[in-house]
Coordinates of C-alpha atoms in Angstrom, one line a residue:
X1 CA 4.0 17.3 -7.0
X2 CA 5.2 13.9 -8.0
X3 CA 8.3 12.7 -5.9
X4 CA 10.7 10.6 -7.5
X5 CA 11.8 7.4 -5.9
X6 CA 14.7 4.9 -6.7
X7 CA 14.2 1.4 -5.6
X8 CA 17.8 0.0 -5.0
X9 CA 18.8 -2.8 -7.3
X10 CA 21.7 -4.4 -6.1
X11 CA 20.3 -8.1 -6.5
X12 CA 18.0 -8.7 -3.9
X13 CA 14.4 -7.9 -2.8
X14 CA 11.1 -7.9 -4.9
X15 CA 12.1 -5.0 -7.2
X16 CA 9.1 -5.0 -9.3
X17 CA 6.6 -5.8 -6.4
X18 CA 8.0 -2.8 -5.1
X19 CA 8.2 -0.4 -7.8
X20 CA 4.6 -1.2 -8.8
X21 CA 3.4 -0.3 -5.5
X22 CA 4.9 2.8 -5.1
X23 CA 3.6 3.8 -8.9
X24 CA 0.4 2.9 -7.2
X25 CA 1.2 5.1 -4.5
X26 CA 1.8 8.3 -6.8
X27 CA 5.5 8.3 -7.0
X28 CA 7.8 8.5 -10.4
X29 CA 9.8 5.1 -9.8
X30 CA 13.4 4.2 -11.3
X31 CA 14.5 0.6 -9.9
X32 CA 18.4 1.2 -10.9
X33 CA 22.1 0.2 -9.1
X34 CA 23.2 4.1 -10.6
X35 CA 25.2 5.6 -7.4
X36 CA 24.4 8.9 -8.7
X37 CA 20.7 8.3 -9.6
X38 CA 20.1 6.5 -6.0
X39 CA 21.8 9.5 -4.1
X40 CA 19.3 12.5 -6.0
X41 CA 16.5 10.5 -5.6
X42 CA 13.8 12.2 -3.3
X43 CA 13.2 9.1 -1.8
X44 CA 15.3 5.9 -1.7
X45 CA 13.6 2.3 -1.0
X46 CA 15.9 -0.9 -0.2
X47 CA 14.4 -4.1 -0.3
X48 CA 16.0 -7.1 0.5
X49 CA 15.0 -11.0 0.9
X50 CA 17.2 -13.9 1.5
X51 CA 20.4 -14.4 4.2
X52 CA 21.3 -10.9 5.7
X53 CA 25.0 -11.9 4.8
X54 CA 24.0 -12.4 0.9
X55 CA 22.3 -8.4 1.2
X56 CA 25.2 -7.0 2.8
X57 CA 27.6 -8.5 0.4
X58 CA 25.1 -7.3 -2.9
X59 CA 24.6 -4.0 -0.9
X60 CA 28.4 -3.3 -0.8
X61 CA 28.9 -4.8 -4.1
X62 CA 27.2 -1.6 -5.9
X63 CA 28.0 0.7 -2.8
X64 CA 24.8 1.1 -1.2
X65 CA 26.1 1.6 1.8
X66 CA 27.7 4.6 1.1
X67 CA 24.7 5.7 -0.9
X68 CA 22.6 5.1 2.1
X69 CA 24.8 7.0 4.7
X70 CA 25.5 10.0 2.1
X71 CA 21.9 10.4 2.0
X72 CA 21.2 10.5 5.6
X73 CA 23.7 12.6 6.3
X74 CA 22.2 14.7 4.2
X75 CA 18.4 14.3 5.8
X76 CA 17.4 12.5 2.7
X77 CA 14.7 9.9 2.9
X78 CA 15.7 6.2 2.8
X79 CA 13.3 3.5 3.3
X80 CA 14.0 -0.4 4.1
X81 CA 12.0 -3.2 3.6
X82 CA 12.3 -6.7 5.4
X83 CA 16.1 -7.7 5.1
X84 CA 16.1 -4.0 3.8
X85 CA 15.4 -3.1 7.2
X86 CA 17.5 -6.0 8.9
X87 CA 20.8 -4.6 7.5
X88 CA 20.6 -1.3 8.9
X89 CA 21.6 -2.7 12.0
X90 CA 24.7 -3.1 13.6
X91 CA 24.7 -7.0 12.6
X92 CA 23.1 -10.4 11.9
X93 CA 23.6 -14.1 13.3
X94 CA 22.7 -16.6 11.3
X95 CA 23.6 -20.4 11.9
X96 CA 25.9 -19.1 14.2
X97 CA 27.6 -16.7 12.3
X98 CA 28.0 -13.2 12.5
X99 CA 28.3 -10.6 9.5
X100 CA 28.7 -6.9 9.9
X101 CA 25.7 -4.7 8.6
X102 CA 25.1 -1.2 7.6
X103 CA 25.0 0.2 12.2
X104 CA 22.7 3.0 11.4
X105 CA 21.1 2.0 14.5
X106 CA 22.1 -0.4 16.9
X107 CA 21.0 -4.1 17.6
X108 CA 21.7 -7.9 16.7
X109 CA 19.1 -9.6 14.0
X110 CA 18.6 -13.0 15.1
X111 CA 16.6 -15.9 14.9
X112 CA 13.2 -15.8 16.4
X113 CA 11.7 -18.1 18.7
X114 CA 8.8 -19.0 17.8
X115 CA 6.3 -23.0 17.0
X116 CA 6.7 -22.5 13.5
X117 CA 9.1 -20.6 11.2
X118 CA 9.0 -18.8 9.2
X119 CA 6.9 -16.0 10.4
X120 CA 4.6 -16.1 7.3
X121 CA 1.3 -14.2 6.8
X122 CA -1.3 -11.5 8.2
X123 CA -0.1 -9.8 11.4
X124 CA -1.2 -6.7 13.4
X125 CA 1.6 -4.8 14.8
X126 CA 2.0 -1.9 18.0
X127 CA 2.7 1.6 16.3
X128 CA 3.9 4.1 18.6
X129 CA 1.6 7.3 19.0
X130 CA 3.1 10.1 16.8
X131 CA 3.7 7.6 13.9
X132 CA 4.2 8.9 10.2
X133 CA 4.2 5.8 8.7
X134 CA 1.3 4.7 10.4
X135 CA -1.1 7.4 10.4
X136 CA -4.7 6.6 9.9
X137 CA -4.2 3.1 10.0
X138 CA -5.8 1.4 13.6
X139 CA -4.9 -1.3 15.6
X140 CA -6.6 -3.7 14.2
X141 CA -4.8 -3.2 10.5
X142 CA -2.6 -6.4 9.6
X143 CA 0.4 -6.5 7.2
X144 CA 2.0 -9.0 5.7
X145 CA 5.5 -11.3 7.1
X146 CA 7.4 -13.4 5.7
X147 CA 10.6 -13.6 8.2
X148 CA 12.4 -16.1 10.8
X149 CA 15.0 -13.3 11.7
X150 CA 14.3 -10.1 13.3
X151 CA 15.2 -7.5 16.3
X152 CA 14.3 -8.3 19.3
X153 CA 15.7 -5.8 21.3
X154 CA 16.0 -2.1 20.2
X155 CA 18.9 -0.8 21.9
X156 CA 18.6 2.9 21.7
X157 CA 17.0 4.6 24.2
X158 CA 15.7 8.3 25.3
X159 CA 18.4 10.3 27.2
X160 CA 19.4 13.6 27.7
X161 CA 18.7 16.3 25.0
X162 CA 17.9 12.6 22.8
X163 CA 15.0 11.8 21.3
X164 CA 15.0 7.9 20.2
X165 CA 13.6 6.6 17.0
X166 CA 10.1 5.8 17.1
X167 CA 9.6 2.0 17.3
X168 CA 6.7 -0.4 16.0
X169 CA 6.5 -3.9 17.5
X170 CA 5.1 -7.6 16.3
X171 CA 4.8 -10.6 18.2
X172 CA 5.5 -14.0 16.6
X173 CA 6.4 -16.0 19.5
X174 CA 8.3 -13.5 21.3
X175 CA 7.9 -9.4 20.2
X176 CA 10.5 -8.2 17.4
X177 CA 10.8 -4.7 16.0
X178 CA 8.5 -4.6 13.0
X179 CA 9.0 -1.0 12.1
X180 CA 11.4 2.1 13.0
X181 CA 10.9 5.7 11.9
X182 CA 14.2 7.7 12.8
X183 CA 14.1 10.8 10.7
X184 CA 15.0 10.5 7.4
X185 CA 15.3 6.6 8.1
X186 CA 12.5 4.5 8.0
X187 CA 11.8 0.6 7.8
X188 CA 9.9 -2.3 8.3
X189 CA 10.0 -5.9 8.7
X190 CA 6.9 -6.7 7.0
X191 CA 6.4 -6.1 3.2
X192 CA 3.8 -3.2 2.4
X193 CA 4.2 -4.2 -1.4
X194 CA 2.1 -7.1 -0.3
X195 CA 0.1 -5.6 2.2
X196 CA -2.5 -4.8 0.3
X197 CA -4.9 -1.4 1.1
X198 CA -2.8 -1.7 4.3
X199 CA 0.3 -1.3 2.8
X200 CA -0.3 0.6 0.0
X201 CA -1.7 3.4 2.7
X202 CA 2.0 3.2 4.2
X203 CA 3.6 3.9 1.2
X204 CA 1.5 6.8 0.5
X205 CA 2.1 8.4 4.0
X206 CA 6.3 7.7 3.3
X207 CA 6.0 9.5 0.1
X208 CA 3.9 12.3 2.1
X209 CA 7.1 12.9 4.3
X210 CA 9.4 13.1 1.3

């Protein structure tokens, strides 16, 4: 069965990069700002490049916020893709200043510390054991950055009757969160649109779990 999957446009990420990877992929792609479209879709995928401020204001701006919560309440797959996956978080710093994101999970995205920035090119990454995303890809796979912000700290943790989000890490001067697979939310810091075989594997397992 072919899924159907809405990339978000709401003026940021690489829209057709995206949607001609997940056509690779197998899926039936739409790339459309429709609120309705966006919330039936079997699959949603927000990209996103640029300031996390800039995102959040073009997310809000053709309510994908509320698109992405209404789908998540209703255990419908989302997917986010570099700032995609940045403003999902509580919020962002940059230059010192603080804007609000979408708090589906969590955390500060700040500036990395790192010799050189950005974080641009070929990386392996840690994948938890259990991953869907990453499943039947090893260790030694690389994917493809192109960041000076991330998460360095994932602040939800296992606890009673609580089963935290499965986390994937990088390292580009100090470790930052490079993936998260929390039900029907999943993201990554790195762009599998440009990842090659690599990525273009991801993308098939995330349309498997649709």
């Amino acid at each position: 069965m072919v899924v159907n999957v809405v990339v978000l446009d709401y003026g940021s990420g690489n829209l057709r990069s995206a949607e001609r990877a997940l056509a690779r992929a197998g899926a039936a792609v739409t790339v459309t700002s429709d609120f309705d479209t966006a919330l039936g879709a079997d699959g949603l995928v927000v990209p996103g490049v640029g300031a996390f401020s800039a995102c959040m204001a073009g997310l809000r701006a053709v309510r994908g916020e509320q698109i992405i919560g209404r789908r998540l309440a209703g255990g419908r797959p989302v997917l986010g893709i570099c700032v995609g996956m940045q403003i999902l978080f509580a919020e962002g710093v940059e230059h010192g200043r603080r804007a609000e994101g979408c708090g589906e999970w969590p955390g500060v995205v700040e500036r990395l510390e790192a010799p050189v920035l950005p974080h641009m090119g070929w990386n392996t990454v840690q994948a938890p054991e259990g991953s869907a995303l990453f499943a039947g890809l090893d260790a030694a796979t690389r994917f493809y950055f192109v960041h000076s912000y991330g998460v360095r700290k994932f602040e939800l943790e296992a606890g009673p009757g609580f089963r935290p989000p499965l986390v994937t890490w990088g390292e580009h001067g100090v470790p930052f969160v490079a993936a998260v697979e929390n039900g029907p939310l999943s993201a990554t810091q790195f762009h599998p649109e440009k990842s090659g075989d690599a990525g273009a594997a991801l993308l098939k397992n995330w349309l498997g779990t649709l």
